[in-house]
CSV table of C-alpha atoms in Angstrom, one decimal:
chain,number,residue,atom,x,y,z
B,1113,MET,CA,34.7,-25.7,-202.0
B,1114,THR,CA,33.6,-25.6,-198.4
B,1115,VAL,CA,30.7,-27.5,-196.9
B,1116,ILE,CA,28.5,-24.5,-196.6
B,1117,ASP,CA,28.9,-23.8,-200.4
B,1118,LEU,CA,28.0,-27.4,-201.1
B,1119,VAL,CA,24.9,-27.2,-198.9
B,1120,MET,CA,23.8,-24.0,-200.6
B,1121,ARG,CA,24.3,-25.4,-204.0
B,1122,VAL,CA,22.3,-28.5,-203.1
B,1123,ASP,CA,19.5,-26.4,-201.7
B,1124,SER,CA,19.2,-24.3,-204.9
B,1125,ILE,CA,19.2,-27.4,-207.1
B,1126,CYS,CA,16.5,-29.0,-205.0
B,1127,LYS,CA,14.4,-25.8,-205.3
B,1128,LYS,CA,14.8,-25.8,-209.0
B,1129,PHE,CA,13.6,-29.4,-209.4
B,1130,ASP,CA,10.9,-29.2,-206.7
B,1131,LYS,CA,8.1,-29.4,-209.2
B,1132,TYR,CA,9.2,-32.9,-210.0
B,1133,ASP,CA,8.8,-34.1,-206.4
B,1134,VAL,CA,5.5,-35.9,-206.6
B,1135,ASP,CA,5.0,-36.5,-202.9
B,1136,LYS,CA,5.7,-33.0,-201.9
B,1137,GLN,CA,3.3,-31.7,-204.6
B,1138,LYS,CA,0.6,-34.0,-203.4
B,1139,ASN,CA,1.0,-32.7,-199.8
B,1140,LEU,CA,1.0,-29.1,-200.9
B,1141,ASN,CA,-2.1,-29.6,-203.0
B,1142,ALA,CA,-3.9,-31.6,-200.3
B,1143,ALA,CA,-3.5,-28.9,-197.7
B,1144,GLY,CA,-5.3,-25.7,-198.1
B,1145,ASP,CA,-7.8,-27.1,-200.5
B,1146,ASP,CA,-10.8,-27.7,-198.3
B,1147,ALA,CA,-11.6,-29.1,-194.9
B,1148,PHE,CA,-12.6,-32.5,-196.4
B,1149,ALA,CA,-9.4,-33.1,-198.2
B,1150,ARG,CA,-7.4,-32.1,-195.2
B,1151,LEU,CA,-9.3,-34.4,-192.9
B,1152,TYR,CA,-9.2,-37.2,-195.4
B,1153,SER,CA,-5.4,-37.0,-195.7
B,1154,VAL,CA,-5.1,-37.0,-191.9
B,1155,VAL,CA,-7.3,-40.1,-191.6
B,1156,GLU,CA,-5.4,-41.8,-194.4
B,1157,ALA,CA,-2.1,-41.2,-192.7
B,1158,GLY,CA,-3.5,-42.6,-189.5
B,1159,LEU,CA,-4.7,-45.7,-191.4
B,1160,ASP,CA,-1.3,-46.2,-192.9
B,1161,ALA,CA,0.3,-46.0,-189.4
B,1162,VAL,CA,-2.2,-48.6,-188.1
B,1163,LEU,CA,-1.5,-50.9,-191.1
B,1164,GLN,CA,2.2,-50.7,-190.3
B,1165,LYS,CA,1.6,-51.6,-186.7
B,1166,SER,CA,-0.6,-54.5,-187.6
B,1167,GLU,CA,2.1,-55.8,-190.0
B,1168,ALA,CA,4.6,-55.5,-187.1
B,1169,ALA,CA,2.3,-57.4,-184.8
B,1170,LYS,CA,1.9,-60.2,-187.4
B,1171,ILE,CA,5.6,-60.9,-187.5
B,1172,GLU,CA,6.1,-60.2,-183.8
B,1173,LYS,CA,7.6,-63.3,-182.1
B,1174,SER,CA,6.7,-62.6,-178.5
B,1175,ARG,CA,3.0,-63.3,-178.1
B,1176,ALA,CA,2.6,-61.1,-175.0
B,1177,THR,CA,3.8,-58.0,-177.0
B,1178,ALA,CA,1.6,-59.0,-179.9
B,1179,VAL,CA,-1.4,-59.0,-177.7
B,1180,ALA,CA,-0.5,-55.6,-176.3
B,1181,THR,CA,0.1,-54.2,-179.9
B,1182,ASN,CA,-3.3,-55.6,-181.0
B,1183,ALA,CA,-5.0,-53.9,-178.1
B,1184,GLU,CA,-3.3,-50.6,-179.2
B,1185,ILE,CA,-4.4,-51.2,-182.9
B,1186,ARG,CA,-8.0,-51.8,-181.7
B,1187,ARG,CA,-8.0,-48.5,-179.8
B,1188,THR,CA,-6.6,-46.5,-182.8
B,1189,LYS,CA,-9.1,-48.1,-185.1
B,1190,ALA,CA,-11.9,-47.1,-182.8
B,1191,ARG,CA,-10.5,-43.5,-182.8
B,1192,LEU,CA,-10.3,-43.4,-186.6
B,1193,LEU,CA,-13.8,-44.8,-187.0
B,1194,GLU,CA,-15.0,-41.9,-184.9
B,1195,GLU,CA,-13.6,-39.5,-187.5
B,1196,ILE,CA,-15.5,-41.1,-190.3
B,1197,PRO,CA,-18.9,-39.5,-189.6
B,1198,LYS,CA,-17.3,-36.1,-189.6
B,1199,LEU,CA,-15.7,-36.9,-192.9
B,1200,GLN,CA,-19.0,-37.9,-194.3
B,1201,ARG,CA,-20.7,-34.7,-193.3
B,1202,LEU,CA,-17.9,-32.7,-194.9
B,1203,ALA,CA,-18.2,-34.7,-198.1
B,1204,PHE,CA,-21.8,-33.6,-198.5
B,1205,LYS,CA,-21.0,-29.9,-198.1
B,1206,GLN,CA,-21.0,-27.8,-201.1
B,1207,VAL,CA,-17.5,-26.5,-202.0
B,1208,LYS,CA,-16.9,-24.1,-204.7
B,1209,GLY,CA,-15.2,-25.5,-207.8
B,1210,LEU,CA,-16.5,-29.0,-207.1
B,1211,SER,CA,-19.0,-30.7,-209.5
B,1212,LYS,CA,-21.8,-33.0,-208.3
B,1213,GLU,CA,-20.1,-36.1,-209.5
B,1214,GLU,CA,-17.0,-35.3,-207.5
B,1215,ARG,CA,-19.1,-34.9,-204.4
B,1216,GLU,CA,-20.6,-38.3,-204.9
B,1217,ALA,CA,-17.2,-39.7,-205.5
B,1218,ARG,CA,-16.1,-38.2,-202.2
B,1219,SER,CA,-18.8,-40.0,-200.2
B,1220,ASP,CA,-17.7,-43.2,-202.0
B,1221,LEU,CA,-14.2,-42.5,-200.9
B,1222,VAL,CA,-15.3,-42.1,-197.3
B,1223,ALA,CA,-17.2,-45.4,-197.4
B,1224,ALA,CA,-14.1,-47.1,-198.9
B,1225,LEU,CA,-11.9,-45.6,-196.2
B,1226,LYS,CA,-14.2,-46.9,-193.5
B,1227,ASP,CA,-14.0,-50.4,-195.0
B,1228,ARG,CA,-10.3,-50.3,-195.1
B,1229,ILE,CA,-10.1,-49.2,-191.5
B,1230,GLU,CA,-12.3,-52.0,-190.3
B,1231,ALA,CA,-10.4,-54.5,-192.4
B,1232,VAL,CA,-7.2,-53.9,-190.5
B,1233,ALA,CA,-6.3,-57.1,-188.7
B,1234,ASP,CA,-6.3,-56.6,-184.9
B,1235,GLY,CA,-5.9,-60.1,-183.7
B,1236,ASN,CA,-9.6,-60.5,-182.8
B,1237,ILE,CA,-9.7,-63.9,-184.3
B,1238,SER,CA,-11.6,-66.3,-182.1
B,1239,ALA,CA,-9.7,-69.4,-181.2
B,1240,ALA,CA,-11.3,-71.7,-183.7
B,1241,LYS,CA,-7.9,-73.0,-184.6
B,1242,GLN,CA,-7.8,-75.7,-181.9
B,1243,GLY,CA,-4.9,-77.8,-183.1
B,1244,GLY,CA,-6.0,-81.4,-182.4
B,1245,ASP,CA,-8.5,-81.6,-179.5
B,1246,SER,CA,-8.3,-85.3,-179.6
B,1247,ALA,CA,-4.6,-85.6,-179.8
B,1248,PRO,CA,-2.9,-86.1,-176.4
B,1249,SER,CA,-0.6,-83.4,-175.1
B,1250,ALA,CA,3.0,-83.2,-176.4
B,1251,SER,CA,1.4,-84.7,-179.6
B,1252,TYR,CA,3.0,-88.0,-179.5
B,1253,GLY,CA,0.3,-89.3,-181.8
B,1254,GLY,CA,-2.9,-90.9,-180.8
B,1255,ILE,CA,-2.1,-93.9,-178.6
B,1256,LYS,CA,-4.5,-96.5,-180.0
B,1257,PHE,CA,-5.2,-99.8,-178.3
B,1258,GLY,CA,-5.7,-102.6,-180.8
B,1259,SER,CA,-9.2,-103.5,-179.7
B,1260,THR,CA,-11.5,-104.2,-182.6
B,1261,TYR,CA,-14.0,-106.1,-180.5
B,1262,ASP,CA,-17.0,-104.0,-179.5
B,1263,GLY,CA,-19.1,-106.7,-178.1
B,1264,ARG,CA,-21.6,-106.6,-180.8
B,1265,PHE,CA,-21.8,-110.1,-182.1
B,1266,ASP,CA,-24.9,-110.7,-184.1
B,1267,ASP,CA,-26.9,-113.8,-183.2
B,1268,ASP,CA,-26.9,-114.7,-186.9
B,1269,TYR,CA,-23.2,-115.4,-186.9
B,1270,PHE,CA,-23.1,-118.0,-184.2
B,1271,GLN,CA,-25.2,-119.8,-181.7
B,1272,GLN,CA,-24.5,-118.9,-178.1
B,1273,THR,CA,-23.7,-121.7,-175.7
B,1274,GLU,CA,-23.6,-121.2,-172.0
B,1275,GLU,CA,-19.8,-121.4,-171.9
B,1276,SER,CA,-19.3,-118.8,-174.5
B,1277,ASP,CA,-21.8,-116.5,-172.8
B,1278,GLN,CA,-19.9,-116.9,-169.5
B,1279,PHE,CA,-16.6,-116.3,-171.3
B,1280,ARG,CA,-17.9,-113.1,-172.9
B,1281,GLN,CA,-19.2,-111.8,-169.5
B,1282,GLU,CA,-15.9,-112.5,-167.9
B,1283,TYR,CA,-14.1,-110.8,-170.7
B,1284,GLU,CA,-16.3,-107.7,-170.2
B,1285,MET,CA,-15.7,-107.7,-166.5
B,1286,ARG,CA,-12.0,-107.9,-166.9
B,1287,ARG,CA,-12.0,-105.2,-169.5
B,1288,MET,CA,-13.9,-102.9,-167.2
B,1289,LYS,CA,-11.4,-103.5,-164.4
B,1290,GLN,CA,-8.6,-102.8,-166.8
B,1291,ASP,CA,-10.2,-99.5,-167.8
B,1292,GLN,CA,-10.5,-98.6,-164.1
B,1293,GLY,CA,-7.0,-99.5,-163.4
B,1294,LEU,CA,-5.8,-97.5,-166.4
B,1295,ASP,CA,-7.8,-94.5,-165.2
B,1296,VAL,CA,-6.1,-94.7,-161.8
B,1297,ILE,CA,-2.7,-94.9,-163.6
B,1298,SER,CA,-3.5,-91.9,-165.7
B,1299,GLU,CA,-4.5,-89.8,-162.7
B,1300,GLY,CA,-1.2,-90.8,-161.0
B,1301,LEU,CA,0.7,-89.9,-164.1
B,1302,ASP,CA,-1.0,-86.5,-164.3
B,1303,ALA,CA,0.0,-85.8,-160.7
B,1304,LEU,CA,3.6,-86.9,-161.5
B,1305,LYS,CA,3.7,-84.7,-164.5
B,1306,ASN,CA,2.5,-81.7,-162.5
B,1307,MET,CA,5.0,-82.4,-159.8
B,1308,ALA,CA,7.8,-82.7,-162.3
B,1309,HIS,CA,6.9,-79.4,-164.0
B,1310,ASP,CA,6.8,-77.7,-160.6
B,1311,MET,CA,10.1,-79.1,-159.6
B,1312,ASN,CA,11.6,-78.0,-162.9
B,1313,GLU,CA,10.4,-74.4,-162.3
B,1314,GLU,CA,11.5,-74.4,-158.8
B,1315,LEU,CA,15.0,-75.5,-159.8
B,1316,ASP,CA,15.0,-72.8,-162.5
B,1317,ARG,CA,14.1,-70.3,-159.8
B,1318,GLN,CA,17.0,-71.4,-157.6
B,1319,VAL,CA,19.7,-71.3,-160.2
B,1320,PRO,CA,20.3,-67.5,-160.1
B,1321,LEU,CA,20.1,-67.6,-156.3
B,1322,MET,CA,22.8,-70.2,-156.2
B,1323,ASP,CA,24.9,-68.1,-158.5
B,1324,GLU,CA,24.5,-65.2,-156.1
B,1325,ILE,CA,25.5,-67.3,-153.2
B,1326,ASP,CA,28.5,-68.5,-155.1
B,1327,ASP,CA,29.7,-64.9,-155.8
B,1328,LYS,CA,29.1,-63.8,-152.2
B,1329,VAL,CA,30.9,-66.8,-150.7
B,1330,ASP,CA,33.9,-66.3,-153.1
B,1331,ARG,CA,34.1,-62.7,-152.0
B,1332,ALA,CA,33.9,-63.7,-148.3
B,1333,THR,CA,36.7,-66.3,-148.8
B,1334,SER,CA,39.0,-63.8,-150.4
B,1335,ASP,CA,38.4,-61.3,-147.6
B,1336,LEU,CA,39.1,-64.0,-145.1
B,1337,LYS,CA,42.4,-64.9,-146.8
B,1338,THR,CA,43.7,-61.3,-146.8
B,1339,THR,CA,42.6,-60.9,-143.2
B,1340,ASN,CA,44.4,-64.1,-142.2
B,1341,VAL,CA,47.6,-63.0,-143.9
B,1342,ARG,CA,47.5,-59.7,-142.1
B,1343,LEU,CA,46.7,-61.3,-138.8
B,1344,LYS,CA,49.7,-63.6,-139.3
B,1345,ASP,CA,52.0,-60.7,-139.9
B,1346,THR,CA,50.7,-58.8,-136.9
B,1347,VAL,CA,51.1,-61.9,-134.6
B,1348,ASN,CA,54.6,-62.5,-135.9
B,1349,LYS,CA,55.5,-58.9,-135.1
B,1350,MET,CA,54.1,-59.1,-131.7
B,1351,ARG,CA,55.6,-62.5,-130.9
B,1352,SER,CA,59.2,-61.2,-130.8
B,1353,SER,CA,60.8,-62.7,-127.7
B,1354,ARG,CA,61.9,-59.4,-126.2
B,1355,ASN,CA,58.4,-58.1,-125.9
B,1356,PHE,CA,57.3,-61.4,-124.5
B,1357,CYS,CA,59.9,-61.3,-121.6
B,1358,ILE,CA,59.1,-57.7,-120.8
B,1359,ASP,CA,55.4,-58.6,-120.6
B,1360,ILE,CA,56.2,-61.5,-118.2
B,1361,ILE,CA,58.4,-59.4,-116.0
B,1362,LEU,CA,55.9,-56.6,-115.8
B,1363,LEU,CA,53.1,-59.0,-114.9
B,1364,VAL,CA,55.3,-60.4,-112.1
B,1365,ILE,CA,55.9,-57.0,-110.8
B,1366,ILE,CA,52.2,-56.1,-110.8
B,1367,LEU,CA,51.3,-59.4,-109.0
B,1368,GLY,CA,54.0,-58.6,-106.4
B,1369,ILE,CA,52.5,-55.1,-105.8
B,1370,ALA,CA,49.0,-56.5,-105.6
B,1371,SER,CA,49.9,-59.2,-103.1
B,1372,TYR,CA,51.8,-56.6,-101.1
B,1373,LEU,CA,48.8,-54.3,-101.0
B,1374,TYR,CA,46.4,-57.1,-100.0
B,1375,LYS,CA,48.6,-58.7,-97.4
H,167,MET,CA,29.6,-41.5,-141.7
H,168,LEU,CA,27.9,-43.6,-139.2
H,169,SER,CA,24.6,-44.0,-141.0
H,170,SER,CA,23.8,-47.6,-141.6
H,171,PRO,CA,20.5,-48.0,-143.4
H,172,TRP,CA,20.7,-51.8,-143.2
H,173,ASP,CA,20.6,-51.8,-139.4
H,174,ALA,CA,17.9,-49.2,-139.4
H,175,ALA,CA,15.8,-51.3,-141.6
H,176,LYS,CA,16.3,-54.3,-139.4
H,177,ASP,CA,15.2,-52.3,-136.4
H,178,MET,CA,12.2,-51.0,-138.3
H,179,GLU,CA,11.2,-54.5,-139.0
H,180,SER,CA,11.4,-55.5,-135.4
H,181,ALA,CA,9.3,-52.4,-134.5
H,182,ALA,CA,6.7,-53.4,-137.0
H,183,ALA,CA,6.6,-57.0,-135.6
H,184,LEU,CA,6.0,-55.5,-132.2
H,185,ALA,CA,3.3,-53.2,-133.5
H,186,LYS,CA,1.6,-56.2,-135.1
H,187,GLU,CA,1.5,-57.9,-131.7
H,188,LEU,CA,0.0,-54.8,-130.2
H,189,GLY,CA,-2.6,-54.6,-133.0
H,190,ASN,CA,-1.6,-51.1,-134.3
H,191,TRP,CA,-2.3,-52.0,-137.9
H,192,ASN,CA,-1.5,-48.6,-139.3
H,193,GLU,CA,1.8,-48.5,-137.6
H,194,VAL,CA,2.6,-52.0,-138.9
H,195,SER,CA,2.2,-50.9,-142.5
H,196,ASP,CA,4.1,-47.7,-142.0
H,197,PHE,CA,7.0,-49.3,-140.3
H,198,TYR,CA,7.3,-52.0,-142.8
H,199,ARG,CA,7.2,-49.5,-145.7
H,200,ARG,CA,9.9,-47.4,-144.0
H,201,ALA,CA,12.0,-50.6,-143.6
H,202,SER,CA,11.5,-51.4,-147.3
H,203,GLU,CA,12.6,-47.9,-148.3
H,204,LEU,CA,15.7,-48.2,-146.1
H,205,TYR,CA,16.5,-51.6,-147.8
H,206,MET,CA,16.2,-49.9,-151.2
H,207,GLU,CA,18.6,-47.2,-150.0
H,208,CYS,CA,21.1,-50.0,-149.3
H,209,GLY,CA,20.5,-51.2,-152.8
H,210,ARG,CA,18.9,-54.5,-151.8
H,211,PRO,CA,15.5,-54.8,-153.5
H,212,GLN,CA,14.9,-58.4,-152.3
H,213,PRO,CA,14.8,-57.6,-148.6
H,214,ALA,CA,12.7,-54.6,-149.5
H,215,SER,CA,10.1,-56.6,-151.2
H,216,ASP,CA,10.3,-59.2,-148.4
H,217,ALA,CA,9.5,-56.5,-145.9
H,218,LEU,CA,6.4,-55.5,-147.9
H,219,VAL,CA,5.3,-59.1,-148.1
H,220,LYS,CA,5.6,-59.5,-144.4
H,221,ALA,CA,3.5,-56.4,-143.9
H,222,ALA,CA,0.9,-57.7,-146.4
H,223,ARG,CA,0.7,-61.1,-144.6
H,224,ALA,CA,0.2,-59.3,-141.3
H,225,LEU,CA,-2.6,-57.2,-142.6
H,226,GLU,CA,-4.4,-59.9,-144.7
H,227,ASP,CA,-7.0,-60.5,-142.2
H,228,THR,CA,-7.5,-57.1,-140.8
H,229,ILE,CA,-7.1,-54.6,-143.7
H,230,PRO,CA,-7.2,-56.7,-146.9
H,231,ASP,CA,-7.2,-53.7,-149.3
H,232,ALA,CA,-3.9,-52.5,-147.8
H,233,ALA,CA,-2.6,-56.0,-148.0
H,234,VAL,CA,-3.3,-56.3,-151.7
H,235,GLN,CA,-1.7,-52.9,-152.3
H,236,LEU,CA,1.4,-54.0,-150.4
H,237,TYR,CA,1.6,-57.3,-152.5
H,238,ASN,CA,1.4,-55.3,-155.7
H,239,GLU,CA,4.1,-52.9,-154.6
H,240,ALA,CA,6.3,-55.8,-153.6
H,241,SER,CA,5.8,-57.4,-157.0
H,242,ALA,CA,6.6,-54.2,-158.7
H,243,ILE,CA,9.9,-53.9,-156.9
H,244,LEU,CA,10.9,-57.5,-157.8
H,245,GLU,CA,9.9,-56.9,-161.5
H,246,GLU,CA,12.0,-53.8,-161.6
H,247,ASP,CA,14.9,-55.9,-160.4
H,248,GLY,CA,14.2,-58.5,-163.0
H,249,LYS,CA,13.4,-61.2,-160.5
H,250,GLU,CA,10.0,-62.2,-161.9
H,251,GLN,CA,10.3,-65.7,-160.7
H,252,MET,CA,9.8,-64.6,-157.2
H,253,THR,CA,6.6,-62.8,-158.0
H,254,PHE,CA,4.5,-65.9,-158.7
H,255,ASP,CA,3.8,-66.5,-155.0
H,256,LEU,CA,3.0,-62.8,-154.5
H,257,TYR,CA,0.5,-62.7,-157.4
H,258,CYS,CA,-1.1,-65.9,-156.1
H,259,ALA,CA,-1.5,-64.5,-152.6
H,260,ALA,CA,-2.9,-61.2,-154.0
H,261,SER,CA,-5.5,-63.1,-156.1
H,262,SER,CA,-6.5,-65.1,-153.0
H,263,VAL,CA,-7.0,-61.9,-151.0
H,264,TYR,CA,-9.1,-60.5,-153.9
H,265,VAL,CA,-11.2,-63.7,-153.8
H,266,LYS,CA,-11.7,-63.2,-150.1
H,267,LEU,CA,-12.9,-59.7,-150.9
H,268,GLU,CA,-15.1,-61.2,-153.7
H,269,LYS,CA,-13.5,-59.0,-156.3
H,270,TYR,CA,-13.2,-61.8,-158.8
H,271,SER,CA,-12.3,-59.8,-161.9
H,272,ALA,CA,-9.4,-58.2,-160.0
H,273,ALA,CA,-8.3,-61.7,-158.9
H,274,ALA,CA,-8.4,-62.8,-162.5
H,275,THR,CA,-6.3,-59.8,-163.5
H,276,SER,CA,-3.7,-60.8,-160.8
H,277,LEU,CA,-3.6,-64.2,-162.3
H,278,LEU,CA,-3.1,-62.8,-165.8
H,279,GLN,CA,-0.2,-60.7,-164.4
H,280,LEU,CA,1.2,-63.9,-163.0
H,281,GLY,CA,0.9,-65.4,-166.5
H,282,LEU,CA,2.8,-62.5,-167.9
H,283,ALA,CA,5.6,-62.8,-165.4
H,284,ALA,CA,5.8,-66.5,-166.0
H,285,ASP,CA,6.0,-65.8,-169.7
H,286,LYS,CA,9.1,-63.7,-169.2
H,287,CYS,CA,10.9,-66.4,-167.4
H,288,ASN,CA,9.6,-69.2,-169.7
H,289,ALA,CA,7.8,-71.0,-166.8
H,290,THR,CA,5.1,-72.4,-169.1
H,291,ASN,CA,3.4,-74.7,-166.6
H,292,SER,CA,2.8,-71.8,-164.2
H,293,GLN,CA,1.7,-69.7,-167.0
H,294,CYS,CA,-0.9,-72.1,-168.3
H,295,LYS,CA,-2.2,-72.8,-164.8
H,296,ALA,CA,-2.5,-69.1,-164.2
H,297,TYR,CA,-4.5,-68.6,-167.4
H,298,LEU,CA,-6.8,-71.5,-166.6
H,299,GLY,CA,-7.3,-70.1,-163.1
H,300,ALA,CA,-8.2,-66.7,-164.5
H,301,ILE,CA,-10.8,-68.3,-166.8
H,302,ILE,CA,-12.3,-70.2,-163.9
H,303,MET,CA,-12.4,-67.0,-161.9
H,304,TYR,CA,-14.4,-65.3,-164.6
H,305,LEU,CA,-16.8,-68.2,-164.9
H,306,TYR,CA,-17.3,-68.2,-161.1
H,307,ALA,CA,-18.2,-64.5,-161.3
H,308,HIS,CA,-20.7,-65.7,-164.0
H,309,ASP,CA,-19.2,-63.4,-166.5
H,310,PHE,CA,-19.2,-65.7,-169.5
H,311,LYS,CA,-18.3,-63.1,-172.1
H,312,GLN,CA,-15.2,-62.0,-170.2
H,313,ALA,CA,-14.2,-65.7,-169.8
H,314,GLU,CA,-14.5,-66.2,-173.5
H,315,LYS,CA,-12.5,-63.1,-174.3
H,316,CYS,CA,-9.9,-64.1,-171.8
H,317,TYR,CA,-9.8,-67.6,-173.4
H,318,ASN,CA,-9.4,-66.1,-176.9
H,319,ASP,CA,-6.6,-63.8,-175.8
H,320,CYS,CA,-4.8,-66.6,-173.9
H,321,SER,CA,-5.1,-69.0,-176.9
H,322,GLN,CA,-2.9,-66.7,-178.8
H,323,VAL,CA,0.0,-67.7,-176.6
H,324,ASP,CA,1.7,-70.7,-178.0
H,325,ALA,CA,2.6,-72.3,-174.7
H,326,PHE,CA,-1.0,-72.2,-173.6
H,327,LEU,CA,-2.4,-73.4,-176.9
H,328,ARG,CA,-0.4,-76.7,-176.7
H,329,SER,CA,-1.2,-77.4,-173.1
H,330,ASP,CA,-3.6,-79.6,-171.1
H,331,GLN,CA,-5.0,-76.6,-169.5
H,332,ASN,CA,-6.1,-75.2,-172.8
H,333,ARG,CA,-8.1,-78.4,-173.5
H,334,CYS,CA,-9.6,-78.3,-170.1
H,335,ALA,CA,-10.6,-74.6,-170.6
H,336,SER,CA,-12.1,-75.2,-174.0
H,337,LYS,CA,-14.1,-78.2,-172.7
H,338,LEU,CA,-15.3,-76.1,-169.8
H,339,LEU,CA,-16.4,-73.3,-172.1
H,340,SER,CA,-18.2,-75.6,-174.4
H,341,ALA,CA,-19.9,-77.3,-171.5
H,342,TYR,CA,-21.1,-73.8,-170.4
H,343,THR,CA,-22.5,-73.0,-173.9
H,344,GLU,CA,-24.3,-76.3,-173.9
H,345,GLY,CA,-25.6,-75.9,-170.4
H,346,ASP,CA,-24.2,-79.3,-169.4
H,347,ILE,CA,-24.0,-79.1,-165.6
H,348,GLU,CA,-22.8,-82.7,-165.2
H,349,GLU,CA,-19.9,-82.1,-167.6
H,350,ILE,CA,-18.9,-78.9,-165.7
H,351,LYS,CA,-18.9,-80.8,-162.4
H,352,ARG,CA,-16.9,-83.6,-164.0
H,353,LEU,CA,-14.3,-81.2,-165.4
H,354,ALA,CA,-14.0,-79.5,-162.0
H,355,GLN,CA,-13.1,-82.8,-160.4
H,356,SER,CA,-10.5,-83.6,-163.1
H,357,SER,CA,-6.8,-83.8,-162.4
H,358,THR,CA,-6.0,-80.7,-164.5
H,359,VAL,CA,-8.1,-78.5,-162.2
H,360,SER,CA,-6.8,-80.3,-159.1
H,361,ASN,CA,-3.3,-79.2,-159.8
H,362,LEU,CA,-4.1,-75.6,-159.6
H,363,ASP,CA,-3.9,-73.3,-156.6
H,364,HIS,CA,-6.2,-74.4,-153.8
H,365,VAL,CA,-8.2,-71.2,-153.8
H,366,VAL,CA,-9.0,-71.7,-157.5
H,367,ILE,CA,-9.9,-75.4,-156.8
H,368,LYS,CA,-12.4,-74.3,-154.2
H,369,LEU,CA,-14.0,-72.0,-156.7
H,370,ALA,CA,-14.0,-74.5,-159.5
H,371,ARG,CA,-15.7,-77.1,-157.3
H,372,LYS,CA,-18.5,-74.6,-156.8
H,373,LEU,CA,-19.1,-74.1,-160.5
H,374,PRO,CA,-21.6,-73.6,-162.1
H,375,THR,CA,-22.8,-70.5,-160.3
H,376,GLY,CA,-26.0,-69.1,-161.5
H,377,ASP,CA,-28.1,-70.2,-164.4
H,378,VAL,CA,-26.3,-72.0,-167.1
H,379,SER,CA,-29.4,-72.6,-169.2
H,380,ALA,CA,-29.6,-68.9,-169.8
H,381,LEU,CA,-26.2,-69.0,-171.4
H,382,LYS,CA,-27.4,-71.8,-173.6
H,383,THR,CA,-30.3,-69.8,-175.0
H,384,ASP,CA,-28.1,-66.8,-175.5
H,385,ALA,CA,-25.7,-68.9,-177.6
H,386,ALA,CA,-28.6,-70.3,-179.6
H,387,VAL,CA,-30.1,-66.9,-180.3
H,388,GLU,CA,-26.7,-65.7,-181.5
H,389,GLU,CA,-26.4,-68.6,-183.9
H,390,GLU,CA,-29.8,-67.9,-185.4
H,391,GLU,CA,-29.2,-64.3,-186.5
H,392,PRO,CA,-26.4,-65.1,-189.0
H,393,LEU,CA,-28.7,-67.7,-190.5
H,394,ASP,CA,-31.4,-65.1,-191.0
H,395,GLU,CA,-29.1,-62.9,-192.9
H,396,ASN,CA,-28.2,-65.7,-195.2
H,397,ASP,CA,-31.9,-66.4,-195.8
H,398,LEU,CA,-32.5,-62.8,-196.9
H,399,THR,CA,-29.7,-62.9,-199.5
């Protein structure tokens, strides 16, 4: 049996069992019914496409592409939402062969469709998920200084003497100075961190340049090597003694002629 | 074939330099563009973009619009070649020219493009600094809604979310919603902002522009409406 025969047999079998193909029947029925059903199926298809895109955006690893996809989803949603008023108007129109209940059901369908479109996630979540404002960067855990003293000693607990007062004041002064010093250190560390990051990026930038330089220098070296070898061969050929003597004799002759002319 | 586009390009560049000294600005840009095209013919996109950058620098003071155009073209050439790391400086320069032209949203867009280029080469520090710079740019133009939208978009990027710049930006935005001018000034003096590009630092030091208390009342009004709905139900 040839391929063509196979194909024809498959086609006839498919035609025979077409009435069992649910999707196809749905499409055939939907089209040609009335304008409402057609538009409804179109909008529903658009909604399915948008849902698929939003699913893809959710699992998308690259954030930049996710943002771009979300913008696209938002635009498509806006376009679909524009079709909804048209659909609503069609739903209220009287179509022959349609009972009153079915018309009301249609407007409910339209409202449900609108809700479904608006419910599609498009990444418009506000950044309320601030992971740990109070945690320092690189989340090395909150660095806590073990200071339980807050300077709030009640007078009930003890009687102040002059010495203890002075001591407490000195303690406060030293603590303030320490805080200032730590602030200065933290600014310095910030500057260092920034410089380190910048240096890191600069080095990353220079790595491909170094690779290029490497390639080019390698090529230049190999060119030089071949040129040197050829030069050596040429010089060896030229250096044969016979040519050398002939050159010297001819030079002497020329000098003799020149001196004769200028005498 | 005696044609040598490389030498032609080099000569074009010298011609352009001479035109710059003569002050024929149109010729400067034409010659540099021609030189860049010749470099591309040789298949060397880097010198091509360098030629455009030289043109842009020459025209920065006289014809800033053309300068920005040239910067953008140079960045496009480098991105096509896959050398996004070289584009950081170009985007920075383009945004500073926009700031000179007082087109702050365009400047912010340039910074966001810088962020995108940095994202492609995993340069997280530059990326976060670019995003913070863009937010500050929007705040300087007193466009709080845009600044917030920008902040929300940027927070979706992991690298920015985990960074110091993110915290600084969120503190800045909350200071704006509360109308706390002292806080804004204090944040502008902080080390995070001082590590940014100097053009951005200058703008940050001038914050807040305009009336911050108006933003405070807007935010308060927005909060009241949802409460009303709850009361009705």
